[in-house]
Short mmCIF file of C-alpha atoms in Angstrom, two decimals:
data_model
loop_
_atom_site.label_atom_id
_atom_site.label_comp_id
_atom_site.label_asym_id
_atom_site.label_seq_id
_atom_site.Cartn_x
_atom_site.Cartn_y
_atom_site.Cartn_z
CA MET O 1 -0.27 0.30 0.31
CA ALA O 2 1.21 2.95 -0.82
CA ASP O 3 2.42 5.75 2.42
CA ASP O 4 -0.09 8.06 1.88
CA GLU O 5 -3.24 5.70 1.89
CA PHE O 6 -3.03 6.30 5.93
CA GLU O 7 -1.53 9.55 6.26
CA PRO O 8 -1.03 11.44 9.46
CA THR O 9 -4.29 13.26 9.72
CA ILE O 10 -8.18 12.77 10.40
CA GLU O 11 -8.88 14.38 6.47
CA ASN O 12 -10.35 10.83 5.95
CA ILE O 13 -13.25 11.76 8.52
CA ILE O 14 -13.49 15.43 7.40
CA ASN O 15 -14.17 14.74 4.19
CA SER O 16 -16.75 12.02 4.47
CA GLU O 17 -20.04 12.85 2.90
CA LYS O 18 -21.93 10.05 4.49
CA LEU O 19 -20.81 9.89 8.34
CA LYS O 20 -23.31 10.74 10.81
CA TRP O 21 -21.89 9.30 13.76
CA ILE O 22 -18.36 10.32 15.08
CA PHE O 23 -17.35 9.17 18.67
CA VAL O 24 -13.71 10.01 20.12
CA GLY O 25 -12.54 8.25 23.53
CA GLY O 26 -10.55 6.59 25.82
CA LYS O 27 -8.93 5.94 29.34
CA GLY O 28 -9.34 8.74 31.62
CA GLY O 29 -6.66 12.01 31.18
CA VAL O 30 -5.69 11.71 28.05
CA GLY O 31 -7.21 14.46 26.38
CA LYS O 32 -10.79 13.09 24.70
CA THR O 33 -12.47 16.23 25.57
CA THR O 34 -9.78 18.66 24.06
CA THR O 35 -9.94 16.18 21.13
CA SER O 36 -13.95 15.98 20.28
CA CYS O 37 -13.71 19.62 20.73
CA SER O 38 -11.13 19.68 17.57
CA VAL O 39 -12.82 17.01 16.06
CA ALA O 40 -15.90 19.31 16.08
CA ILE O 41 -14.14 22.26 15.19
CA GLN O 42 -12.72 21.03 11.52
CA LEU O 43 -16.23 19.70 10.85
CA SER O 44 -17.93 22.50 11.11
CA LYS O 45 -15.39 24.02 8.45
CA VAL O 46 -17.09 21.62 6.03
CA LYS O 47 -20.52 20.43 7.27
CA GLU O 48 -23.31 22.28 7.62
CA SER O 49 -24.52 22.12 11.01
CA VAL O 50 -22.24 20.11 13.71
CA LEU O 51 -23.54 18.86 17.28
CA LEU O 52 -21.56 18.28 20.20
CA ILE O 53 -22.66 15.67 22.90
CA SER O 54 -20.81 15.29 25.89
CA THR O 55 -22.16 11.92 27.37
CA ASP O 56 -18.85 11.98 30.04
CA PRO O 57 -20.55 12.41 33.37
CA ALA O 58 -17.89 14.94 34.07
CA HIS O 59 -18.84 16.97 31.62
CA ASN O 60 -15.67 18.94 30.60
CA LEU O 61 -17.22 21.19 27.16
CA SER O 62 -17.81 23.52 29.24
CA ASP O 63 -14.70 24.19 30.68
CA ALA O 64 -12.94 23.38 27.09
CA PHE O 65 -15.17 26.56 25.47
CA GLY O 66 -15.07 28.52 28.87
CA GLN O 67 -19.50 27.87 28.16
CA LYS O 68 -22.18 27.32 30.34
CA PHE O 69 -24.09 24.26 28.22
CA THR O 70 -27.02 22.50 28.96
CA LYS O 71 -29.34 18.89 28.03
CA SER O 72 -30.24 21.16 25.31
CA PRO O 73 -28.82 22.13 21.80
CA THR O 74 -26.36 25.77 22.52
CA LEU O 75 -24.72 27.26 19.58
CA VAL O 76 -21.13 27.52 20.59
CA GLU O 77 -19.35 31.06 20.49
CA GLY O 78 -17.32 32.19 17.91
CA PHE O 79 -18.94 29.76 15.54
CA THR O 80 -22.37 29.70 13.48
CA ASN O 81 -22.67 26.26 12.66
CA LEU O 82 -21.41 24.45 15.86
CA PHE O 83 -23.54 23.59 19.03
CA ALA O 84 -22.58 21.55 21.88
CA MET O 85 -24.76 19.82 25.10
CA GLU O 86 -23.71 18.03 27.90
CA ILE O 87 -26.18 14.66 29.09
CA ASP O 88 -26.47 11.64 31.30
CA PRO O 89 -26.55 9.08 29.61
CA THR O 90 -28.87 7.72 33.12
CA PRO O 91 -32.40 8.40 33.86
CA ASP O 92 -33.08 11.10 35.51
CA GLN O 93 -36.35 10.30 37.95
CA LEU O 94 -37.75 14.04 37.65
CA ALA O 95 -37.02 14.24 34.19
CA PRO O 96 -40.70 13.87 32.67
CA GLU O 97 -39.05 13.75 29.13
CA PHE O 98 -37.95 10.49 29.52
CA MET O 99 -40.58 8.35 31.39
CA GLU O 100 -43.86 10.24 31.82
CA THR O 101 -46.52 7.78 33.53
CA GLN O 102 -49.50 6.87 31.68
CA SER O 103 -53.14 7.82 32.49
CA ASP O 104 -53.44 4.12 33.37
CA GLY O 105 -50.95 4.19 36.15
CA PHE O 106 -48.02 2.65 33.51
CA ASN O 107 -44.72 4.11 34.10
CA LEU O 108 -42.35 1.26 32.05
CA GLN O 109 -39.22 2.46 33.37
CA GLU O 110 -40.43 1.54 37.07
CA PHE O 111 -41.85 -1.90 34.75
CA THR O 112 -37.89 -1.98 33.17
CA ALA O 113 -36.06 -1.30 36.65
CA ALA O 114 -35.74 -4.66 37.34
CA ILE O 115 -33.92 -5.73 34.70
CA PRO O 116 -30.07 -4.57 34.96
CA GLY O 117 -29.10 -1.84 32.62
CA ILE O 118 -32.50 -1.23 31.03
CA ASP O 119 -32.75 1.82 32.90
CA GLU O 120 -29.51 3.15 31.18
CA ALA O 121 -30.71 1.66 27.69
CA MET O 122 -33.79 3.42 27.69
CA SER O 123 -32.62 6.50 28.99
CA PHE O 124 -30.23 6.44 25.56
CA ALA O 125 -32.93 5.71 23.12
CA GLU O 126 -34.45 8.33 24.09
CA VAL O 127 -31.30 10.62 23.77
CA MET O 128 -31.08 9.26 20.40
CA LYS O 129 -34.16 10.38 19.52
CA LEU O 130 -34.02 13.58 20.37
CA VAL O 131 -30.52 13.93 18.01
CA LYS O 132 -32.09 12.35 15.58
CA SER O 133 -35.05 14.62 15.41
CA LEU O 134 -32.31 17.83 15.44
CA GLU O 135 -31.42 16.13 12.25
CA PHE O 136 -27.78 17.58 12.78
CA SER O 137 -24.97 16.91 9.68
CA VAL O 138 -23.44 15.24 12.00
CA VAL O 139 -22.77 14.26 15.75
CA VAL O 140 -19.48 13.99 17.45
CA PHE O 141 -19.50 12.27 21.36
CA ASP O 142 -17.32 13.28 24.05
CA THR O 143 -17.63 9.56 25.70
CA ALA O 144 -16.70 8.95 29.17
CA PRO O 145 -13.76 6.55 30.06
CA THR O 146 -13.25 3.37 28.39
CA GLY O 147 -15.74 1.07 30.11
CA HIS O 148 -18.86 3.23 30.19
CA THR O 149 -18.00 3.84 26.59
CA LEU O 150 -18.15 -0.01 25.98
CA ARG O 151 -21.76 -0.01 27.55
CA LEU O 152 -23.32 2.57 25.78
CA LEU O 153 -21.85 1.49 22.17
CA SER O 154 -23.22 -1.88 22.80
CA ILE O 155 -26.43 -0.69 24.52
CA PRO O 156 -28.45 -0.64 21.26
CA SER O 157 -27.47 -4.29 20.24
CA LEU O 158 -28.48 -5.71 23.33
CA LEU O 159 -31.88 -3.75 23.82
CA ASP O 160 -32.60 -5.18 20.73
CA LYS O 161 -32.23 -8.49 22.05
CA GLY O 162 -34.27 -8.07 24.82
CA ILE O 163 -37.29 -6.41 23.29
CA ASN O 164 -37.38 -8.65 20.42
CA LYS O 165 -37.08 -11.68 23.37
CA PHE O 166 -40.27 -9.81 25.17
CA LEU O 167 -42.04 -9.34 22.37
CA SER O 168 -42.00 -12.80 21.34
CA MET O 169 -43.30 -13.75 25.29
CA GLN O 170 -46.29 -11.33 25.34
CA GLN O 171 -48.29 -14.15 24.42
CA ASN O 172 -47.37 -15.62 27.98
CA PHE O 173 -47.74 -12.42 29.64
CA SER O 174 -51.56 -11.70 28.17
CA GLY O 175 -53.61 -14.24 30.44
CA ILE O 176 -51.01 -13.03 33.82
CA PHE O 177 -52.21 -9.11 32.99
CA ASN O 178 -55.70 -10.07 31.71
CA ALA O 179 -55.89 -11.63 35.78
CA VAL O 180 -53.90 -8.36 37.44
CA SER O 181 -56.09 -6.10 35.93
CA GLY O 182 -59.71 -7.48 36.87
CA MET O 183 -58.41 -7.60 40.13
CA MET O 184 -57.23 -4.51 40.55
CA GLY O 185 -60.40 -3.17 38.74
CA GLY O 186 -59.12 -2.77 35.26
CA ASN O 187 -56.20 0.03 36.78
CA ALA O 188 -53.50 -1.94 35.72
CA PRO O 189 -51.49 -1.76 32.55
CA SER O 190 -52.91 -2.93 29.68
CA LEU O 191 -50.57 -5.07 27.52
CA GLU O 192 -51.51 -3.27 24.45
CA ASN O 193 -50.67 0.02 26.31
CA MET O 194 -46.82 -1.86 27.27
CA GLU O 195 -46.62 -3.26 23.86
CA GLY O 196 -46.76 0.02 22.07
CA LYS O 197 -44.38 1.92 24.12
CA ILE O 198 -41.77 -0.79 23.94
CA GLN O 199 -42.63 -1.17 19.98
CA SER O 200 -42.13 2.19 19.15
CA THR O 201 -38.27 2.42 21.06
CA LYS O 202 -37.90 -1.01 19.35
CA LYS O 203 -38.24 1.05 16.02
CA VAL O 204 -35.39 3.50 17.17
CA ILE O 205 -33.14 0.90 18.45
CA GLU O 206 -33.18 -0.87 15.17
CA GLU O 207 -32.36 1.90 13.08
CA ILE O 208 -29.63 3.09 15.66
CA ASN O 209 -28.10 -0.61 16.33
CA ILE O 210 -27.92 -0.53 11.97
CA GLN O 211 -26.27 2.75 11.62
CA PHE O 212 -23.75 2.07 14.08
CA LYS O 213 -22.28 -1.07 12.53
CA ASN O 214 -22.72 1.08 9.33
CA PRO O 215 -18.91 2.16 8.77
CA ASP O 216 -20.10 4.62 6.33
CA LEU O 217 -21.85 6.38 9.12
CA THR O 218 -20.02 5.64 11.99
CA THR O 219 -16.81 5.64 13.39
CA PHE O 220 -14.98 5.59 16.59
CA ILE O 221 -11.68 7.55 17.35
CA PRO O 222 -9.78 6.32 20.20
CA VAL O 223 -7.30 8.99 21.89
CA CYS O 224 -4.42 7.84 23.93
CA ILE O 225 -0.59 8.74 25.33
CA PRO O 226 2.62 7.28 24.34
CA GLU O 227 2.51 5.26 28.12
CA PHE O 228 1.99 1.79 28.69
CA LEU O 229 -1.91 1.46 30.42
CA SER O 230 -2.65 4.36 27.83
CA VAL O 231 -1.74 2.02 25.15
CA TYR O 232 -2.65 -1.47 26.37
CA GLU O 233 -6.23 -0.49 27.08
CA THR O 234 -6.65 1.71 23.63
CA GLU O 235 -5.86 -1.99 21.82
CA ARG O 236 -8.11 -3.44 24.24
CA LEU O 237 -10.82 -0.64 23.34
CA ILE O 238 -10.31 -1.15 19.13
CA GLN O 239 -10.98 -5.30 20.24
CA GLN O 240 -13.70 -4.82 22.00
CA LEU O 241 -14.98 -2.31 19.38
CA THR O 242 -14.26 -4.84 16.50
CA LYS O 243 -16.49 -7.58 18.11
CA LEU O 244 -19.22 -4.43 18.16
CA ASP O 245 -19.02 -4.63 14.66
CA ILE O 246 -18.01 -0.67 14.85
CA ASP O 247 -15.52 0.71 12.71
CA VAL O 248 -12.56 2.56 13.96
CA HIS O 249 -9.68 3.24 11.27
CA ASN O 250 -8.04 6.90 13.55
CA VAL O 251 -6.12 6.47 16.13
CA ILE O 252 -5.13 9.54 17.90
CA VAL O 253 -1.56 9.93 20.46
CA ASN O 254 -1.39 13.11 22.27
CA GLN O 255 0.91 15.01 24.85
CA ILE O 256 3.83 13.79 22.93
CA VAL O 257 7.35 15.37 24.21
CA TYR O 258 9.50 17.22 21.90
CA PRO O 259 12.16 18.58 24.02
CA GLU O 260 13.97 21.95 23.84
CA LYS O 261 17.19 21.94 24.30
CA ASP O 262 19.03 21.25 28.28
CA CYS O 263 15.97 20.14 29.61
CA SER O 264 16.75 16.35 30.74
CA LEU O 265 13.33 15.37 32.27
CA CYS O 266 12.26 15.97 28.36
CA ASN O 267 14.85 13.72 27.37
CA ALA O 268 14.60 11.51 29.68
CA ARG O 269 10.29 11.02 28.65
CA GLN O 270 10.63 11.81 25.47
CA LYS O 271 12.91 8.59 25.50
CA MET O 272 10.58 6.17 27.45
CA GLN O 273 7.44 7.44 24.93
CA LYS O 274 9.68 6.25 21.84
CA LYS O 275 9.19 3.10 22.93
CA TYR O 276 5.63 3.68 22.72
CA LEU O 277 5.39 4.76 20.01
CA ASP O 278 7.23 2.50 17.72
CA GLN O 279 4.41 -0.09 19.88
CA ILE O 280 1.96 2.13 18.42
CA ALA O 281 3.48 2.71 14.57
CA ASP O 282 3.67 -1.78 14.81
CA LEU O 283 -0.08 -2.61 15.86
CA TYR O 284 -1.70 0.13 13.72
CA PHE O 285 0.15 0.30 10.54
CA ASP O 286 -2.91 0.29 8.65
CA PHE O 287 -4.71 2.82 10.72
CA HIS O 288 -4.68 6.90 10.42
CA VAL O 289 -2.38 7.61 13.61
CA THR O 290 -2.19 11.51 14.45
CA LYS O 291 -0.18 12.69 16.44
CA LEU O 292 -0.38 15.34 19.68
CA PRO O 293 2.01 17.65 21.11
CA LEU O 294 2.53 18.09 24.58
CA LEU O 295 2.35 21.55 25.07
CA LYS O 296 3.30 23.94 27.71
CA ALA O 297 -0.23 25.61 28.52
CA GLU O 298 -3.96 24.62 28.44
CA VAL O 299 -6.18 23.83 25.39
CA ARG O 300 -9.00 26.50 26.66
CA GLY O 301 -10.67 28.11 25.19
CA VAL O 302 -11.98 28.99 21.30
CA PRO O 303 -9.48 30.69 20.11
CA SER O 304 -6.85 27.46 21.47
CA LEU O 305 -8.70 25.46 20.51
CA LYS O 306 -9.27 26.27 16.92
CA LEU O 307 -5.19 26.65 17.07
CA PHE O 308 -4.79 23.27 18.44
CA SER O 309 -7.77 21.09 16.14
CA GLU O 310 -5.28 22.41 13.08
CA LEU O 311 -3.02 19.71 14.23
CA LEU O 312 -5.63 17.08 13.27
CA ILE O 313 -5.34 18.34 9.26
CA LYS O 314 -1.75 19.40 9.34
CA PRO O 315 1.28 17.66 11.09
CA TYR O 316 3.03 18.87 13.67
CA ASP O 317 6.25 19.98 12.71
CA PRO O 318 8.43 20.87 16.29
CA SER O 319 10.46 23.01 14.65
CA THR O 320 7.83 25.78 15.01
CA PRO O 321 5.91 25.34 18.05
CA LEU O 322 2.60 25.94 18.60
CA ILE O 323 2.11 29.23 20.61
CA LEU O 324 -1.24 29.27 22.58
CA PRO O 325 -2.78 32.27 23.29
CA ASN O 326 -2.93 31.64 27.01
CA GLN O 327 0.76 30.66 26.95
CA GLU O 328 2.84 32.16 29.44
CA ASN O 329 6.54 32.76 28.13
#
């Protein structure tokens, strides 16, 4: 294969006309939020509308942009087509938009509470319903640390199987529900009502499941740093994503040290990192591996994020160090 087929940038993602869902994730502390913001900024240059969603309970988007975001899409200051929102993919007991109690007393959230993980799954389905209804050109997810993210991505497939099993058993439930309803004077939830809600959710889940497994529509970008635990977890993440049939062709390596003169600590760190950078090169020779530097200042605020995001499409040149607006001399 030609060397330029796997160029060290995310141009393949930026130039994709069909891509709809982009997940950015990895181990905690590797710079996922900075990377997801940078990816969204570059996409906003070529897409009609971009939505950046944080599914990490820590919610760092507000800190990164220096602007408060909520669970509703908010225009990012300094942009005309980039929106951001912060959601918790676990149900809020007080949020009526997630699960409403019907007039007949049926509450799907209460009914499903006994099934492990189903509350998170149903809430995620409701979030995806909202996102799909807004019709953004592309959606970027700033995800939680690896374990939580893998569980989130497996929800559509697991819930699809669970709902199918429930619906296949509905005839067995009908007699029980009729008996209970009679004992309660007709105030018990009807099987038809329950089935209607589940069928509605099933339709959304099926569509999401198909789209997440379509490499033309969905991709995942792992972010790591050149250290043992991060490289190890990145390889485990990619293997799990492959099992879930989720596309991954890009890896972003962050916080790479480029030593300046007379810095013994920098030289020692560079030597240590080189071992893992070589491992990354061997493991992901057929991936687009983008390398980002460790900078002297935090990448916070729109001006700094815009500068940093350029490194995703133009490889960093250590001979001309990147100086951020908030960097002290």
